[in-house]
CSV table of C-alpha atoms in Angstrom, one decimal:
chain,number,residue,atom,x,y,z
A,1,MET,CA,9.7,-10.8,10.9
A,2,PHE,CA,6.0,-10.5,10.1
A,3,PRO,CA,5.0,-10.9,6.5
A,4,GLY,CA,4.3,-8.0,4.2
A,5,VAL,CA,2.6,-7.4,0.9
A,6,ASN,CA,4.6,-8.8,-2.0
A,7,SER,CA,2.9,-7.0,-4.9
A,8,ILE,CA,4.9,-3.8,-4.8
A,9,TRP,CA,4.3,-2.2,-8.2
A,10,HIS,CA,4.0,1.5,-7.6
A,11,ALA,CA,7.0,3.8,-7.3
A,12,ASN,CA,5.7,5.7,-4.3
A,13,LEU,CA,6.4,4.3,-0.8
A,14,VAL,CA,4.9,6.1,2.2
A,15,ASP,CA,6.2,5.6,5.7
A,16,CYS,CA,3.3,4.8,8.0
A,17,LEU,CA,4.7,7.3,10.4
A,18,ASP,CA,4.3,10.1,7.8
A,19,LEU,CA,0.5,9.5,7.8
A,20,THR,CA,-1.5,12.0,9.9
A,21,LYS,CA,-4.9,10.5,10.6
A,22,ARG,CA,-7.9,12.8,10.2
A,23,ARG,CA,-11.0,10.6,10.2
A,24,THR,CA,-11.7,6.9,10.7
A,25,ILE,CA,-13.6,5.2,7.9
A,26,SER,CA,-13.4,1.5,8.9
A,27,PRO,CA,-11.2,-0.5,11.3
A,28,ASN,CA,-8.4,-0.6,8.7
A,29,ALA,CA,-9.1,2.5,6.6
A,30,PHE,CA,-8.9,6.2,7.4
A,31,GLU,CA,-8.6,9.6,5.8
A,32,ALA,CA,-5.1,11.0,6.3
A,33,THR,CA,-2.6,13.5,5.1
A,34,CYS,CA,0.9,12.7,4.0
A,35,PRO,CA,3.7,14.1,1.9
A,36,LEU,CA,3.5,12.6,-1.6
A,37,THR,CA,5.6,15.2,-3.5
A,38,LYS,CA,9.3,16.1,-3.3
A,39,SER,CA,8.3,19.5,-2.0
A,40,GLY,CA,6.8,17.7,1.0
A,41,SER,CA,3.4,19.3,0.7
A,42,GLN,CA,0.6,17.4,2.4
A,43,THR,CA,-2.0,15.5,0.3
A,44,THR,CA,-5.3,14.3,1.6
A,45,VAL,CA,-5.5,10.5,0.9
A,46,ILE,CA,-7.4,7.4,2.0
A,47,ALA,CA,-5.1,5.0,3.7
A,48,LYS,CA,-5.8,1.3,4.1
A,49,LEU,CA,-3.5,-1.0,6.0
A,50,ALA,CA,-3.2,-4.4,7.6
A,51,ARG,CA,-3.2,-4.1,11.4
A,52,PHE,CA,-2.7,-7.8,11.9
A,53,GLU,CA,-0.8,-10.6,10.0
A,54,TRP,CA,-4.1,-12.2,8.9
A,55,GLU,CA,-5.1,-9.0,7.1
A,56,ILE,CA,-2.0,-9.0,4.8
A,57,PRO,CA,-3.6,-11.4,2.2
A,58,ARG,CA,-6.6,-9.0,1.9
A,59,ILE,CA,-4.3,-6.0,1.3
A,60,GLU,CA,-2.3,-8.1,-1.1
A,61,GLN,CA,-5.5,-8.9,-3.1
A,62,GLU,CA,-6.6,-5.3,-3.1
A,63,THR,CA,-3.2,-4.1,-4.2
A,64,GLN,CA,-3.2,-6.5,-7.1
A,65,ALA,CA,-6.7,-5.4,-8.1
A,66,TYR,CA,-5.6,-1.7,-8.1
A,67,LYS,CA,-2.7,-2.6,-10.4
A,68,MET,CA,-5.1,-4.2,-12.9
A,69,LEU,CA,-7.4,-1.1,-12.6
A,70,GLU,CA,-4.7,1.5,-13.1
A,71,GLN,CA,-5.5,3.9,-15.9
A,72,THR,CA,-9.1,2.5,-16.3
A,73,GLY,CA,-10.9,5.3,-14.5
A,74,LEU,CA,-13.0,2.7,-12.7
A,75,ALA,CA,-11.5,3.2,-9.3
A,76,PRO,CA,-9.7,5.9,-7.2
A,77,GLN,CA,-6.1,6.5,-8.2
A,78,PHE,CA,-3.6,4.3,-6.4
A,79,LEU,CA,-1.0,6.7,-5.0
A,80,GLY,CA,1.5,4.4,-3.3
A,81,HIS,CA,2.3,1.7,-0.9
A,82,ILE,CA,2.5,2.2,2.9
A,83,HIS,CA,5.5,0.6,4.6
A,84,GLU,CA,6.6,0.1,8.2
A,85,HIS,CA,10.4,-0.1,8.4
A,86,GLY,CA,10.5,-1.3,4.7
A,87,ARG,CA,7.7,-3.9,5.1
A,88,VAL,CA,4.7,-3.0,2.9
A,89,VAL,CA,1.5,-3.2,4.9
A,90,GLY,CA,-1.0,-1.1,3.0
A,91,PHE,CA,-1.6,1.6,0.4
A,92,VAL,CA,-2.8,5.1,-0.1
A,93,LEU,CA,-5.5,6.2,-2.6
A,94,GLU,CA,-6.9,9.3,-4.1
A,95,LYS,CA,-9.6,10.7,-1.8
A,96,LEU,CA,-12.8,10.9,-3.8
A,97,GLU,CA,-15.5,13.5,-3.2
A,98,GLY,CA,-19.0,12.2,-3.7
A,99,ARG,CA,-21.8,10.1,-2.2
A,100,HIS,CA,-22.6,6.4,-2.0
A,101,GLY,CA,-24.7,4.8,-4.6
A,102,GLY,CA,-28.5,4.5,-4.4
A,103,ILE,CA,-31.2,3.1,-6.5
A,104,GLU,CA,-31.4,6.4,-8.5
A,105,ASP,CA,-27.8,5.5,-9.7
A,106,LEU,CA,-28.7,2.0,-11.0
A,107,SER,CA,-27.9,2.8,-14.6
A,108,VAL,CA,-24.5,4.4,-13.9
A,109,CYS,CA,-23.6,1.7,-11.4
A,110,LYS,CA,-24.6,-1.1,-13.8
A,111,ALA,CA,-22.5,0.5,-16.6
A,112,LEU,CA,-19.5,0.7,-14.2
A,113,LEU,CA,-19.9,-2.9,-13.1
A,114,GLN,CA,-20.2,-4.1,-16.7
A,115,ARG,CA,-16.9,-2.4,-17.5
A,116,PHE,CA,-15.3,-4.0,-14.4
A,117,HIS,CA,-16.6,-7.4,-15.4
A,118,GLY,CA,-15.3,-6.7,-19.0
A,119,LEU,CA,-11.8,-6.8,-17.5
A,120,GLY,CA,-12.4,-10.3,-16.2
A,121,LEU,CA,-12.9,-9.1,-12.6
A,122,LEU,CA,-15.5,-10.1,-10.1
A,123,HIS,CA,-15.9,-7.5,-7.3
A,124,GLY,CA,-17.3,-9.8,-4.6
A,125,ASP,CA,-19.0,-7.1,-2.6
A,126,VAL,CA,-21.1,-4.8,-4.6
A,127,ASN,CA,-22.9,-3.1,-1.6
A,128,ARG,CA,-24.0,0.4,-2.2
A,129,TYR,CA,-21.2,1.9,-0.1
A,130,ASN,CA,-18.6,0.5,-2.6
A,131,PHE,CA,-19.9,2.8,-5.3
A,132,ILE,CA,-18.9,6.5,-5.1
A,133,ILE,CA,-21.1,8.8,-7.2
A,134,GLN,CA,-19.6,12.0,-8.6
A,135,GLN,CA,-21.5,14.3,-10.9
A,136,GLY,CA,-23.3,11.6,-12.7
A,137,SER,CA,-20.4,9.1,-12.9
A,138,ALA,CA,-19.3,6.4,-10.5
A,139,LYS,CA,-16.2,4.7,-9.2
A,140,LEU,CA,-15.8,1.4,-7.4
A,141,ILE,CA,-13.8,0.9,-4.2
A,142,ASP,CA,-13.0,-1.9,-1.8
A,143,PHE,CA,-11.5,-4.8,-3.8
A,144,GLU,CA,-10.3,-7.1,-1.0
A,145,ARG,CA,-12.8,-9.7,-2.2
A,146,SER,CA,-12.3,-9.2,-5.9
A,147,ARG,CA,-10.8,-11.8,-8.1
A,148,TYR,CA,-9.7,-12.2,-11.7
A,149,CYS,CA,-12.0,-14.8,-13.2
A,150,PRO,CA,-12.4,-14.3,-17.0
A,151,GLY,CA,-15.1,-16.5,-18.4
A,152,GLU,CA,-17.1,-17.0,-15.1
A,153,GLU,CA,-20.2,-15.5,-16.7
A,154,GLU,CA,-22.5,-17.2,-14.1
A,155,ALA,CA,-20.8,-15.4,-11.2
A,156,MET,CA,-20.6,-12.1,-13.0
A,157,ASN,CA,-24.3,-12.4,-13.9
A,158,ALA,CA,-25.2,-13.2,-10.3
A,159,GLU,CA,-23.3,-10.1,-9.1
A,160,MET,CA,-25.0,-7.9,-11.7
A,161,ASN,CA,-28.4,-9.3,-10.9
A,162,SER,CA,-27.8,-8.5,-7.2
A,163,LEU,CA,-27.1,-4.8,-7.9
A,164,ARG,CA,-30.6,-3.5,-7.7
A,165,ASP,CA,-31.1,-5.1,-4.2
A,166,GLN,CA,-27.7,-3.9,-3.1
A,167,LEU,CA,-28.5,-0.3,-4.0
A,168,VAL,CA,-31.7,-0.2,-2.0
A,169,GLU,CA,-30.3,-2.1,1.0
A,170,ASP,CA,-30.5,0.1,4.1
A,171,THR,CA,-29.1,-1.9,7.0
A,172,GLY,CA,-25.7,-0.2,6.8
A,173,ARG,CA,-23.9,-3.4,5.8
A,174,GLY,CA,-20.7,-2.3,4.1
A,175,ALA,CA,-20.8,1.2,5.4
A,176,GLY,CA,-17.8,1.0,7.7
A,177,ILE,CA,-18.0,2.9,10.9
A,178,ILE,CA,-21.2,5.0,11.2
A,179,PHE,CA,-21.1,7.7,13.7
A,180,LYS,CA,-24.4,8.8,15.2
A,181,GLU,CA,-24.7,12.6,15.7
A,182,ILE,CA,-25.6,13.4,19.3
A,183,ASP,CA,-27.1,16.8,20.2
A,184,ALA,CA,-26.3,18.8,23.3
A,185,ASP,CA,-29.0,16.9,25.2
A,186,GLY,CA,-27.4,13.5,24.5
A,187,ASN,CA,-30.0,12.5,21.9
């Protein structure tokens, strides 16, 4: 049997076959609908799952980070674990409405990252696409490279000092899948 995620801490378990994919975000993340209530009503979520065995440690890492971030307001709400025949292979998150961070959001992103570091966490990938801006506030996403490292001030300072450059970076690094709009003439 293939390995699965061991950090199973949330009460909700979502069968991967109950996810209805709506839009691809990255190779292993997508917007979907699934039943999360006893009534069976469909909820729009962000699903992230391991497609291959070597992706399990990343999902494990991110699952542990979401457990540490629960009730902090720093990240989307963790809504449950995704399983495949009982083996946990991913998770579902609250779908956030908003936009990605930019240089105009430096102060709010800096305050968010300071709070994150205050929990003893290093994000590991503070690209602009990992900040979701909503009505003057921000939330962080994508914790597969994060780690708990209280006292590592040098690493946290380096991450904070890189924030300005990350928010003006425009190569698309970290954006996931970017679809180019094509008009009727193929342009």
